């Protein structure tokens, strides 16, 4: 069964460092998302991506964040200068189309900023 | 601003009985609702969805009911099994390609 894959599963980084989280969405899906979940809190939307551009972003997704689909298969989230409060599980998701279709989530990357 | 609410943080049910998880929303623009199940250290797994043109959708042991006038939906699991023990998230969206807004989740424990 097709699945969304994320790497790495766990990333530890020092405050102020740049991190890149990687995702391979399900092939032939058109909509891509990043969500995060801080420990014990709700799943929060960060950004959606369609047709090689950001279609929507939340207030969390500030100038420190960027997304890219460099080669037609990978979908990356970059955090330029990590802060302690960026520590969370980051989930990538993809969706086949618009309208009434579900999103499929990856297993997540646990980011720990020390 | 909590657009999607799940007022019960936890629920315990005996194996074989019915589990009912509830969700309320405030945004009347939402037209698509989903339930996701999540185990620790894993991503959310899609369970079942319903569009606003329906009031019920069934898939095996899982049934979702939507009451648009009350802005309320519920997930029924019958019969409940120990493997159903997880956190259940209600999510909602509107418009084409829009993101999903998640509720805070309900932790279901099914006791053998």
JSON list of C-alpha atoms in Angstrom, two decimals:
[
{"chain": "A", "resi": 1, "resn": "UNK", "atom": "CA", "xyz": [0.00, 0.00, 0.00]},
{"chain": "A", "resi": 2, "resn": "UNK", "atom": "CA", "xyz": [1.41, 3.44, -0.89]},
{"chain": "A", "resi": 3, "resn": "UNK", "atom": "CA", "xyz": [2.59, 5.46, 2.06]},
{"chain": "A", "resi": 4, "resn": "UNK", "atom": "CA", "xyz": [4.14, 8.77, 2.96]},
{"chain": "A", "resi": 5, "resn": "UNK", "atom": "CA", "xyz": [7.70, 8.34, 4.19]},
{"chain": "A", "resi": 6, "resn": "UNK", "atom": "CA", "xyz": [9.64, 10.78, 6.33]},
{"chain": "A", "resi": 7, "resn": "UNK", "atom": "CA", "xyz": [13.32, 11.00, 7.20]},
{"chain": "A", "resi": 8, "resn": "UNK", "atom": "CA", "xyz": [14.93, 11.14, 9.63]},
{"chain": "A", "resi": 9, "resn": "UNK", "atom": "CA", "xyz": [12.72, 9.64, 12.31]},
{"chain": "A", "resi": 10, "resn": "UNK", "atom": "CA", "xyz": [14.54, 11.65, 14.97]},
{"chain": "A", "resi": 11, "resn": "UNK", "atom": "CA", "xyz": [16.70, 14.75, 14.60]},
{"chain": "A", "resi": 12, "resn": "UNK", "atom": "CA", "xyz": [18.57, 16.45, 17.41]},
{"chain": "A", "resi": 13, "resn": "UNK", "atom": "CA", "xyz": [19.97, 19.88, 16.67]},
{"chain": "A", "resi": 14, "resn": "UNK", "atom": "CA", "xyz": [21.49, 22.79, 18.52]},
{"chain": "A", "resi": 15, "resn": "UNK", "atom": "CA", "xyz": [19.55, 26.00, 18.88]},
{"chain": "A", "resi": 16, "resn": "UNK", "atom": "CA", "xyz": [20.29, 28.34, 15.99]},
{"chain": "A", "resi": 17, "resn": "UNK", "atom": "CA", "xyz": [21.17, 25.57, 13.57]},
{"chain": "A", "resi": 18, "resn": "UNK", "atom": "CA", "xyz": [19.35, 24.88, 10.32]},
{"chain": "A", "resi": 19, "resn": "UNK", "atom": "CA", "xyz": [17.43, 21.63, 9.86]},
{"chain": "A", "resi": 20, "resn": "UNK", "atom": "CA", "xyz": [15.83, 20.05, 6.84]},
{"chain": "A", "resi": 21, "resn": "UNK", "atom": "CA", "xyz": [13.07, 17.51, 7.29]},
{"chain": "A", "resi": 22, "resn": "UNK", "atom": "CA", "xyz": [12.38, 15.30, 4.33]},
{"chain": "A", "resi": 23, "resn": "UNK", "atom": "CA", "xyz": [9.24, 13.66, 3.04]},
{"chain": "A", "resi": 24, "resn": "UNK", "atom": "CA", "xyz": [8.34, 11.50, 0.07]},
{"chain": "A", "resi": 25, "resn": "UNK", "atom": "CA", "xyz": [4.60, 11.90, -0.53]},
{"chain": "A", "resi": 26, "resn": "UNK", "atom": "CA", "xyz": [2.47, 9.27, -2.23]},
{"chain": "A", "resi": 27, "resn": "UNK", "atom": "CA", "xyz": [3.16, 9.42, -5.95]},
{"chain": "A", "resi": 28, "resn": "UNK", "atom": "CA", "xyz": [0.39, 11.01, -8.04]},
{"chain": "A", "resi": 29, "resn": "UNK", "atom": "CA", "xyz": [-0.80, 13.00, -5.03]},
{"chain": "A", "resi": 30, "resn": "UNK", "atom": "CA", "xyz": [-1.13, 16.69, -5.74]},
{"chain": "A", "resi": 31, "resn": "UNK", "atom": "CA", "xyz": [-1.47, 18.39, -2.35]},
{"chain": "A", "resi": 32, "resn": "UNK", "atom": "CA", "xyz": [1.22, 18.35, 0.29]},
{"chain": "A", "resi": 33, "resn": "UNK", "atom": "CA", "xyz": [1.19, 19.48, 3.88]},
{"chain": "A", "resi": 34, "resn": "UNK", "atom": "CA", "xyz": [3.34, 19.92, 6.95]},
{"chain": "A", "resi": 35, "resn": "UNK", "atom": "CA", "xyz": [1.81, 19.70, 10.39]},
{"chain": "A", "resi": 36, "resn": "UNK", "atom": "CA", "xyz": [3.44, 19.62, 13.79]},
{"chain": "A", "resi": 37, "resn": "UNK", "atom": "CA", "xyz": [2.50, 18.37, 17.24]},
{"chain": "A", "resi": 38, "resn": "UNK", "atom": "CA", "xyz": [4.24, 19.73, 20.30]},
{"chain": "A", "resi": 39, "resn": "UNK", "atom": "CA", "xyz": [4.31, 17.11, 23.05]},
{"chain": "A", "resi": 40, "resn": "UNK", "atom": "CA", "xyz": [0.89, 16.84, 24.69]},
{"chain": "A", "resi": 41, "resn": "UNK", "atom": "CA", "xyz": [-0.70, 19.40, 22.41]},
{"chain": "A", "resi": 42, "resn": "UNK", "atom": "CA", "xyz": [-2.90, 19.32, 19.33]},
{"chain": "A", "resi": 43, "resn": "UNK", "atom": "CA", "xyz": [-1.83, 18.69, 15.75]},
{"chain": "A", "resi": 44, "resn": "UNK", "atom": "CA", "xyz": [-1.24, 22.10, 14.16]},
{"chain": "A", "resi": 45, "resn": "UNK", "atom": "CA", "xyz": [-1.23, 23.04, 10.50]},
{"chain": "A", "resi": 46, "resn": "UNK", "atom": "CA", "xyz": [1.92, 24.69, 9.18]},
{"chain": "A", "resi": 47, "resn": "UNK", "atom": "CA", "xyz": [1.71, 24.90, 5.41]},
{"chain": "A", "resi": 48, "resn": "UNK", "atom": "CA", "xyz": [0.08, 23.46, 2.31]},
{"chain": "A", "resi": 49, "resn": "UNK", "atom": "CA", "xyz": [1.72, 23.19, -1.09]},
{"chain": "A", "resi": 50, "resn": "UNK", "atom": "CA", "xyz": [0.17, 22.71, -4.49]},
{"chain": "A", "resi": 51, "resn": "UNK", "atom": "CA", "xyz": [1.38, 23.18, -8.03]},
{"chain": "A", "resi": 52, "resn": "UNK", "atom": "CA", "xyz": [4.88, 24.05, -6.81]},
{"chain": "A", "resi": 53, "resn": "UNK", "atom": "CA", "xyz": [3.84, 26.87, -4.57]},
{"chain": "A", "resi": 54, "resn": "UNK", "atom": "CA", "xyz": [2.52, 27.50, -1.10]},
{"chain": "A", "resi": 55, "resn": "UNK", "atom": "CA", "xyz": [-1.27, 27.58, -1.16]},
{"chain": "A", "resi": 56, "resn": "UNK", "atom": "CA", "xyz": [-1.84, 28.34, 2.50]},
{"chain": "A", "resi": 57, "resn": "UNK", "atom": "CA", "xyz": [0.22, 28.82, 5.66]},
{"chain": "A", "resi": 58, "resn": "UNK", "atom": "CA", "xyz": [-0.48, 29.37, 9.32]},
{"chain": "A", "resi": 59, "resn": "UNK", "atom": "CA", "xyz": [0.90, 32.07, 11.59]},
{"chain": "A", "resi": 60, "resn": "UNK", "atom": "CA", "xyz": [3.38, 29.49, 12.91]},
{"chain": "A", "resi": 61, "resn": "UNK", "atom": "CA", "xyz": [4.99, 29.31, 9.46]},
{"chain": "A", "resi": 62, "resn": "UNK", "atom": "CA", "xyz": [7.06, 32.48, 9.70]},
{"chain": "A", "resi": 63, "resn": "UNK", "atom": "CA", "xyz": [10.18, 33.56, 7.81]},
{"chain": "A", "resi": 64, "resn": "UNK", "atom": "CA", "xyz": [12.24, 30.91, 9.57]},
{"chain": "A", "resi": 65, "resn": "UNK", "atom": "CA", "xyz": [10.35, 28.19, 7.71]},
{"chain": "A", "resi": 66, "resn": "UNK", "atom": "CA", "xyz": [10.43, 27.28, 4.06]},
{"chain": "A", "resi": 67, "resn": "UNK", "atom": "CA", "xyz": [9.24, 24.38, 1.93]},
{"chain": "A", "resi": 68, "resn": "UNK", "atom": "CA", "xyz": [10.47, 23.02, -1.34]},
{"chain": "A", "resi": 69, "resn": "UNK", "atom": "CA", "xyz": [9.76, 20.23, -3.79]},
{"chain": "A", "resi": 70, "resn": "UNK", "atom": "CA", "xyz": [13.17, 20.13, -5.45]},
{"chain": "A", "resi": 71, "resn": "UNK", "atom": "CA", "xyz": [12.89, 17.08, -7.67]},
{"chain": "A", "resi": 72, "resn": "UNK", "atom": "CA", "xyz": [9.24, 16.16, -8.13]},
{"chain": "A", "resi": 73, "resn": "UNK", "atom": "CA", "xyz": [9.29, 13.46, -5.47]},
{"chain": "A", "resi": 74, "resn": "UNK", "atom": "CA", "xyz": [10.75, 14.87, -2.24]},
{"chain": "A", "resi": 75, "resn": "UNK", "atom": "CA", "xyz": [8.99, 17.54, -0.21]},
{"chain": "A", "resi": 76, "resn": "UNK", "atom": "CA", "xyz": [11.15, 19.29, 2.38]},
{"chain": "A", "resi": 77, "resn": "UNK", "atom": "CA", "xyz": [10.62, 21.57, 5.34]},
{"chain": "A", "resi": 78, "resn": "UNK", "atom": "CA", "xyz": [13.53, 23.78, 6.30]},
{"chain": "A", "resi": 79, "resn": "UNK", "atom": "CA", "xyz": [13.87, 25.64, 9.57]},
{"chain": "A", "resi": 80, "resn": "UNK", "atom": "CA", "xyz": [16.63, 28.20, 9.18]},
{"chain": "A", "resi": 81, "resn": "UNK", "atom": "CA", "xyz": [17.53, 28.98, 12.77]},
{"chain": "A", "resi": 82, "resn": "UNK", "atom": "CA", "xyz": [15.93, 26.56, 15.19]},
{"chain": "A", "resi": 83, "resn": "UNK", "atom": "CA", "xyz": [14.55, 27.63, 18.55]},
{"chain": "A", "resi": 84, "resn": "UNK", "atom": "CA", "xyz": [13.84, 25.53, 21.62]},
{"chain": "A", "resi": 85, "resn": "UNK", "atom": "CA", "xyz": [10.10, 25.91, 20.98]},
{"chain": "A", "resi": 86, "resn": "UNK", "atom": "CA", "xyz": [10.47, 24.26, 17.55]},
{"chain": "A", "resi": 87, "resn": "UNK", "atom": "CA", "xyz": [10.89, 20.94, 19.34]},
{"chain": "A", "resi": 88, "resn": "UNK", "atom": "CA", "xyz": [7.94, 18.83, 18.19]},
{"chain": "A", "resi": 89, "resn": "UNK", "atom": "CA", "xyz": [6.83, 15.95, 16.00]},
{"chain": "A", "resi": 90, "resn": "UNK", "atom": "CA", "xyz": [6.62, 17.12, 12.41]},
{"chain": "A", "resi": 91, "resn": "UNK", "atom": "CA", "xyz": [4.22, 15.29, 10.12]},
{"chain": "A", "resi": 92, "resn": "UNK", "atom": "CA", "xyz": [4.14, 15.40, 6.37]},
{"chain": "A", "resi": 93, "resn": "UNK", "atom": "CA", "xyz": [0.88, 14.58, 4.60]},
{"chain": "A", "resi": 94, "resn": "UNK", "atom": "CA", "xyz": [-0.30, 14.24, 1.04]},
{"chain": "A", "resi": 95, "resn": "UNK", "atom": "CA", "xyz": [-3.67, 14.22, -0.62]},
{"chain": "A", "resi": 96, "resn": "UNK", "atom": "CA", "xyz": [-4.70, 12.92, -4.03]},
{"chain": "A", "resi": 97, "resn": "UNK", "atom": "CA", "xyz": [-6.98, 15.77, -4.97]},
{"chain": "A", "resi": 98, "resn": "UNK", "atom": "CA", "xyz": [-9.19, 18.51, -3.77]},
{"chain": "A", "resi": 99, "resn": "UNK", "atom": "CA", "xyz": [-12.65, 18.37, -2.28]},
{"chain": "A", "resi": 100, "resn": "UNK", "atom": "CA", "xyz": [-13.68, 15.36, -0.25]},
{"chain": "A", "resi": 101, "resn": "UNK", "atom": "CA", "xyz": [-10.45, 13.42, -0.14]},
{"chain": "A", "resi": 102, "resn": "UNK", "atom": "CA", "xyz": [-8.49, 12.34, 2.91]},
{"chain": "A", "resi": 103, "resn": "UNK", "atom": "CA", "xyz": [-4.88, 13.16, 3.68]},
{"chain": "A", "resi": 104, "resn": "UNK", "atom": "CA", "xyz": [-2.36, 10.44, 4.37]},
{"chain": "A", "resi": 105, "resn": "UNK", "atom": "CA", "xyz": [0.27, 11.15, 7.00]},
{"chain": "A", "resi": 106, "resn": "UNK", "atom": "CA", "xyz": [3.83, 9.99, 7.39]},
{"chain": "A", "resi": 107, "resn": "UNK", "atom": "CA", "xyz": [5.25, 8.52, 10.58]},
{"chain": "A", "resi": 108, "resn": "UNK", "atom": "CA", "xyz": [6.69, 11.84, 11.62]},
{"chain": "A", "resi": 109, "resn": "UNK", "atom": "CA", "xyz": [10.09, 13.29, 12.46]},
{"chain": "A", "resi": 110, "resn": "UNK", "atom": "CA", "xyz": [10.77, 14.03, 16.09]},
{"chain": "A", "resi": 111, "resn": "UNK", "atom": "CA", "xyz": [12.79, 17.26, 16.20]},
{"chain": "A", "resi": 112, "resn": "UNK", "atom": "CA", "xyz": [14.59, 18.02, 19.44]},
{"chain": "A", "resi": 113, "resn": "UNK", "atom": "CA", "xyz": [16.29, 21.40, 19.74]},
{"chain": "A", "resi": 114, "resn": "UNK", "atom": "CA", "xyz": [18.84, 21.61, 22.56]},
{"chain": "B", "resi": 1, "resn": "UNK", "atom": "CA", "xyz": [-9.79, 30.06, 18.71]},
{"chain": "B", "resi": 2, "resn": "UNK", "atom": "CA", "xyz": [-10.81, 26.40, 18.90]},
{"chain": "B", "resi": 3, "resn": "UNK", "atom": "CA", "xyz": [-12.72, 25.73, 15.72]},
{"chain": "B", "resi": 4, "resn": "UNK", "atom": "CA", "xyz": [-12.82, 21.98, 16.38]},
{"chain": "B", "resi": 5, "resn": "UNK", "atom": "CA", "xyz": [-13.45, 20.76, 19.91]},
{"chain": "B", "resi": 6, "resn": "UNK", "atom": "CA", "xyz": [-13.28, 17.37, 21.52]},
{"chain": "B", "resi": 7, "resn": "UNK", "atom": "CA", "xyz": [-14.43, 17.97, 25.05]},
{"chain": "B", "resi": 8, "resn": "UNK", "atom": "CA", "xyz": [-13.57, 14.53, 26.43]},
{"chain": "B", "resi": 9, "resn": "UNK", "atom": "CA", "xyz": [-9.80, 14.15, 26.79]},
{"chain": "B", "resi": 10, "resn": "UNK", "atom": "CA", "xyz": [-10.22, 10.47, 27.60]},
{"chain": "B", "resi": 11, "resn": "UNK", "atom": "CA", "xyz": [-12.71, 7.62, 27.44]},
{"chain": "B", "resi": 12, "resn": "UNK", "atom": "CA", "xyz": [-12.62, 4.08, 28.83]},
{"chain": "B", "resi": 13, "resn": "UNK", "atom": "CA", "xyz": [-14.82, 1.32, 27.44]},
{"chain": "B", "resi": 14, "resn": "UNK", "atom": "CA", "xyz": [-15.10, -2.42, 28.02]},
{"chain": "B", "resi": 15, "resn": "UNK", "atom": "CA", "xyz": [-14.12, -4.70, 25.17]},
{"chain": "B", "resi": 16, "resn": "UNK", "atom": "CA", "xyz": [-17.15, -5.60, 23.06]},
{"chain": "B", "resi": 17, "resn": "UNK", "atom": "CA", "xyz": [-19.12, -2.52, 24.03]},
{"chain": "B", "resi": 18, "resn": "UNK", "atom": "CA", "xyz": [-19.74, 0.60, 21.96]},
{"chain": "B", "resi": 19, "resn": "UNK", "atom": "CA", "xyz": [-17.30, 3.52, 22.01]},
{"chain": "B", "resi": 20, "resn": "UNK", "atom": "CA", "xyz": [-18.75, 6.93, 21.19]},
{"chain": "B", "resi": 21, "resn": "UNK", "atom": "CA", "xyz": [-16.35, 9.78, 20.57]},
{"chain": "B", "resi": 22, "resn": "UNK", "atom": "CA", "xyz": [-17.74, 13.27, 20.14]},
{"chain": "B", "resi": 23, "resn": "UNK", "atom": "CA", "xyz": [-16.63, 16.34, 18.25]},
{"chain": "B", "resi": 24, "resn": "UNK", "atom": "CA", "xyz": [-18.07, 19.84, 17.95]},
{"chain": "B", "resi": 25, "resn": "UNK", "atom": "CA", "xyz": [-17.13, 22.57, 15.51]},
{"chain": "B", "resi": 26, "resn": "UNK", "atom": "CA", "xyz": [-17.81, 26.27, 15.32]},
{"chain": "B", "resi": 27, "resn": "UNK", "atom": "CA", "xyz": [-17.07, 27.15, 11.70]},
{"chain": "B", "resi": 28, "resn": "UNK", "atom": "CA", "xyz": [-20.19, 26.63, 9.59]},
{"chain": "B", "resi": 29, "resn": "UNK", "atom": "CA", "xyz": [-18.04, 26.75, 6.45]},
{"chain": "B", "resi": 30, "resn": "UNK", "atom": "CA", "xyz": [-16.60, 23.31, 7.21]},
{"chain": "B", "resi": 31, "resn": "UNK", "atom": "CA", "xyz": [-17.97, 20.79, 4.73]},
{"chain": "B", "resi": 32, "resn": "UNK", "atom": "CA", "xyz": [-15.73, 17.75, 5.17]},
{"chain": "B", "resi": 33, "resn": "UNK", "atom": "CA", "xyz": [-15.00, 15.92, 8.40]},
{"chain": "B", "resi": 34, "resn": "UNK", "atom": "CA", "xyz": [-12.57, 13.14, 9.15]},
{"chain": "B", "resi": 35, "resn": "UNK", "atom": "CA", "xyz": [-11.54, 10.92, 12.02]},
{"chain": "B", "resi": 36, "resn": "UNK", "atom": "CA", "xyz": [-7.92, 9.93, 12.48]},
{"chain": "B", "resi": 37, "resn": "UNK", "atom": "CA", "xyz": [-6.46, 7.42, 14.91]},
{"chain": "B", "resi": 38, "resn": "UNK", "atom": "CA", "xyz": [-3.00, 7.91, 16.36]},
{"chain": "B", "resi": 39, "resn": "UNK", "atom": "CA", "xyz": [-0.68, 5.62, 18.26]},
{"chain": "B", "resi": 40, "resn": "UNK", "atom": "CA", "xyz": [2.27, 7.06, 20.21]},
{"chain": "B", "resi": 41, "resn": "UNK", "atom": "CA", "xyz": [5.27, 7.98, 18.03]},
{"chain": "B", "resi": 42, "resn": "UNK", "atom": "CA", "xyz": [3.30, 7.34, 14.83]},
{"chain": "B", "resi": 43, "resn": "UNK", "atom": "CA", "xyz": [1.52, 9.57, 12.36]},
{"chain": "B", "resi": 44, "resn": "UNK", "atom": "CA", "xyz": [-2.26, 9.94, 12.28]},
{"chain": "B", "resi": 45, "resn": "UNK", "atom": "CA", "xyz": [-4.00, 7.14, 10.38]},
{"chain": "B", "resi": 46, "resn": "UNK", "atom": "CA", "xyz": [-7.15, 7.92, 8.45]},
{"chain": "B", "resi": 47, "resn": "UNK", "atom": "CA", "xyz": [-10.22, 6.06, 9.69]},
{"chain": "B", "resi": 48, "resn": "UNK", "atom": "CA", "xyz": [-13.38, 7.43, 8.15]},
{"chain": "B", "resi": 49, "resn": "UNK", "atom": "CA", "xyz": [-14.80, 10.65, 6.75]},
{"chain": "B", "resi": 50, "resn": "UNK", "atom": "CA", "xyz": [-18.09, 12.31, 5.97]},
{"chain": "B", "resi": 51, "resn": "UNK", "atom": "CA", "xyz": [-19.07, 15.20, 3.75]},
{"chain": "B", "resi": 52, "resn": "UNK", "atom": "CA", "xyz": [-21.67, 17.75, 4.72]},
{"chain": "B", "resi": 53, "resn": "UNK", "atom": "CA", "xyz": [-24.18, 16.37, 2.22]},
{"chain": "B", "resi": 54, "resn": "UNK", "atom": "CA", "xyz": [-24.51, 13.20, 4.31]},
{"chain": "B", "resi": 55, "resn": "UNK", "atom": "CA", "xyz": [-25.52, 12.57, 7.89]},
{"chain": "B", "resi": 56, "resn": "UNK", "atom": "CA", "xyz": [-24.05, 9.10, 8.27]},
{"chain": "B", "resi": 57, "resn": "UNK", "atom": "CA", "xyz": [-21.18, 7.08, 6.87]},
{"chain": "B", "resi": 58, "resn": "UNK", "atom": "CA", "xyz": [-20.34, 3.52, 7.81]},
{"chain": "B", "resi": 59, "resn": "UNK", "atom": "CA", "xyz": [-17.22, 1.42, 7.32]},
{"chain": "B", "resi": 60, "resn": "UNK", "atom": "CA", "xyz": [-17.14, -1.90, 9.11]},
{"chain": "B", "resi": 61, "resn": "UNK", "atom": "CA", "xyz": [-17.08, -1.32, 12.85]},
{"chain": "B", "resi": 62, "resn": "UNK", "atom": "CA", "xyz": [-16.84, 2.45, 12.41]},
{"chain": "B", "resi": 63, "resn": "UNK", "atom": "CA", "xyz": [-19.76, 4.80, 11.84]},
{"chain": "B", "resi": 64, "resn": "UNK", "atom": "CA", "xyz": [-19.61, 8.59, 11.75]},
{"chain": "B", "resi": 65, "resn": "UNK", "atom": "CA", "xyz": [-22.74, 10.67, 12.32]},
{"chain": "B", "resi": 66, "resn": "UNK", "atom": "CA", "xyz": [-23.01, 14.33, 11.37]},
{"chain": "B", "resi": 67, "resn": "UNK", "atom": "CA", "xyz": [-25.57, 16.76, 12.79]},
{"chain": "B", "resi": 68, "resn": "UNK", "atom": "CA", "xyz": [-25.05, 19.98, 10.85]},
{"chain": "B", "resi": 69, "resn": "UNK", "atom": "CA", "xyz": [-27.63, 22.00, 12.73]},
{"chain": "B", "resi": 70, "resn": "UNK", "atom": "CA", "xyz": [-25.90, 21.21, 16.02]},
{"chain": "B", "resi": 71, "resn": "UNK", "atom": "CA", "xyz": [-22.40, 21.42, 14.45]},
{"chain": "B", "resi": 72, "resn": "UNK", "atom": "CA", "xyz": [-21.68, 18.06, 16.00]},
{"chain": "B", "resi": 73, "resn": "UNK", "atom": "CA", "xyz": [-20.27, 14.78, 14.81]},
{"chain": "B", "resi": 74, "resn": "UNK", "atom": "CA", "xyz": [-19.61, 11.51, 16.53]},
{"chain": "B", "resi": 75, "resn": "UNK", "atom": "CA", "xyz": [-17.66, 8.35, 15.86]},
{"chain": "B", "resi": 76, "resn": "UNK", "atom": "CA", "xyz": [-19.16, 5.04, 16.94]},
{"chain": "B", "resi": 77, "resn": "UNK", "atom": "CA", "xyz": [-16.99, 1.95, 17.23]},
{"chain": "B", "resi": 78, "resn": "UNK", "atom": "CA", "xyz": [-18.90, -1.30, 17.61]},
{"chain": "B", "resi": 79, "resn": "UNK", "atom": "CA", "xyz": [-17.72, -3.66, 19.00]},
{"chain": "B", "resi": 80, "resn": "UNK", "atom": "CA", "xyz": [-14.72, -2.03, 20.64]},
{"chain": "B", "resi": 81, "resn": "UNK", "atom": "CA", "xyz": [-11.49, -4.03, 20.66]},
{"chain": "B", "resi": 82, "resn": "UNK", "atom": "CA", "xyz": [-8.31, -3.58, 22.75]},
{"chain": "B", "resi": 83, "resn": "UNK", "atom": "CA", "xyz": [-6.44, -2.70, 19.53]},
{"chain": "B", "resi": 84, "resn": "UNK", "atom": "CA", "xyz": [-8.68, 0.35, 19.20]},
{"chain": "B", "resi": 85, "resn": "UNK", "atom": "CA", "xyz": [-6.92, 1.92, 22.19]},
{"chain": "B", "resi": 86, "resn": "UNK", "atom": "CA", "xyz": [-5.35, 5.10, 20.76]},
{"chain": "B", "resi": 87, "resn": "UNK", "atom": "CA", "xyz": [-5.88, 8.84, 20.51]},
{"chain": "B", "resi": 88, "resn": "UNK", "atom": "CA", "xyz": [-8.67, 9.78, 18.13]},
{"chain": "B", "resi": 89, "resn": "UNK", "atom": "CA", "xyz": [-8.62, 13.12, 16.35]},
{"chain": "B", "resi": 90, "resn": "UNK", "atom": "CA", "xyz": [-11.55, 14.79, 14.69]},
{"chain": "B", "resi": 91, "resn": "UNK", "atom": "CA", "xyz": [-10.57, 17.04, 11.76]},
{"chain": "B", "resi": 92, "resn": "UNK", "atom": "CA", "xyz": [-12.46, 19.38, 9.48]},
{"chain": "B", "resi": 93, "resn": "UNK", "atom": "CA", "xyz": [-11.87, 21.30, 6.27]},
{"chain": "B", "resi": 94, "resn": "UNK", "atom": "CA", "xyz": [-13.69, 23.50, 3.80]},
{"chain": "B", "resi": 95, "resn": "UNK", "atom": "CA", "xyz": [-13.18, 24.41, 0.21]},
{"chain": "B", "resi": 96, "resn": "UNK", "atom": "CA", "xyz": [-11.00, 22.69, -2.29]},
{"chain": "B", "resi": 97, "resn": "UNK", "atom": "CA", "xyz": [-7.52, 21.74, -1.16]},
{"chain": "B", "resi": 98, "resn": "UNK", "atom": "CA", "xyz": [-7.80, 23.48, 2.16]},
{"chain": "B", "resi": 99, "resn": "UNK", "atom": "CA", "xyz": [-5.91, 22.26, 5.17]},
{"chain": "B", "resi": 100, "resn": "UNK", "atom": "CA", "xyz": [-7.46, 20.21, 7.95]},
{"chain": "B", "resi": 101, "resn": "UNK", "atom": "CA", "xyz": [-8.15, 21.74, 11.36]},
{"chain": "B", "resi": 102, "resn": "UNK", "atom": "CA", "xyz": [-7.67, 19.18, 14.09]},
{"chain": "B", "resi": 103, "resn": "UNK", "atom": "CA", "xyz": [-9.37, 18.85, 17.43]},
{"chain": "B", "resi": 104, "resn": "UNK", "atom": "CA", "xyz": [-7.28, 18.20, 20.56]},
{"chain": "B", "resi": 105, "resn": "UNK", "atom": "CA", "xyz": [-7.98, 14.47, 20.53]},
{"chain": "B", "resi": 106, "resn": "UNK", "atom": "CA", "xyz": [-9.66, 11.92, 22.80]},
{"chain": "B", "resi": 107, "resn": "UNK", "atom": "CA", "xyz": [-7.65, 9.06, 24.28]},
{"chain": "B", "resi": 108, "resn": "UNK", "atom": "CA", "xyz": [-9.69, 5.85, 24.05]},
{"chain": "B", "resi": 109, "resn": "UNK", "atom": "CA", "xyz": [-8.83, 2.94, 26.28]},
{"chain": "B", "resi": 110, "resn": "UNK", "atom": "CA", "xyz": [-10.58, -0.35, 25.56]},
{"chain": "B", "resi": 111, "resn": "UNK", "atom": "CA", "xyz": [-10.31, -2.61, 28.57]},
{"chain": "B", "resi": 112, "resn": "UNK", "atom": "CA", "xyz": [-10.23, -6.40, 28.10]}
]
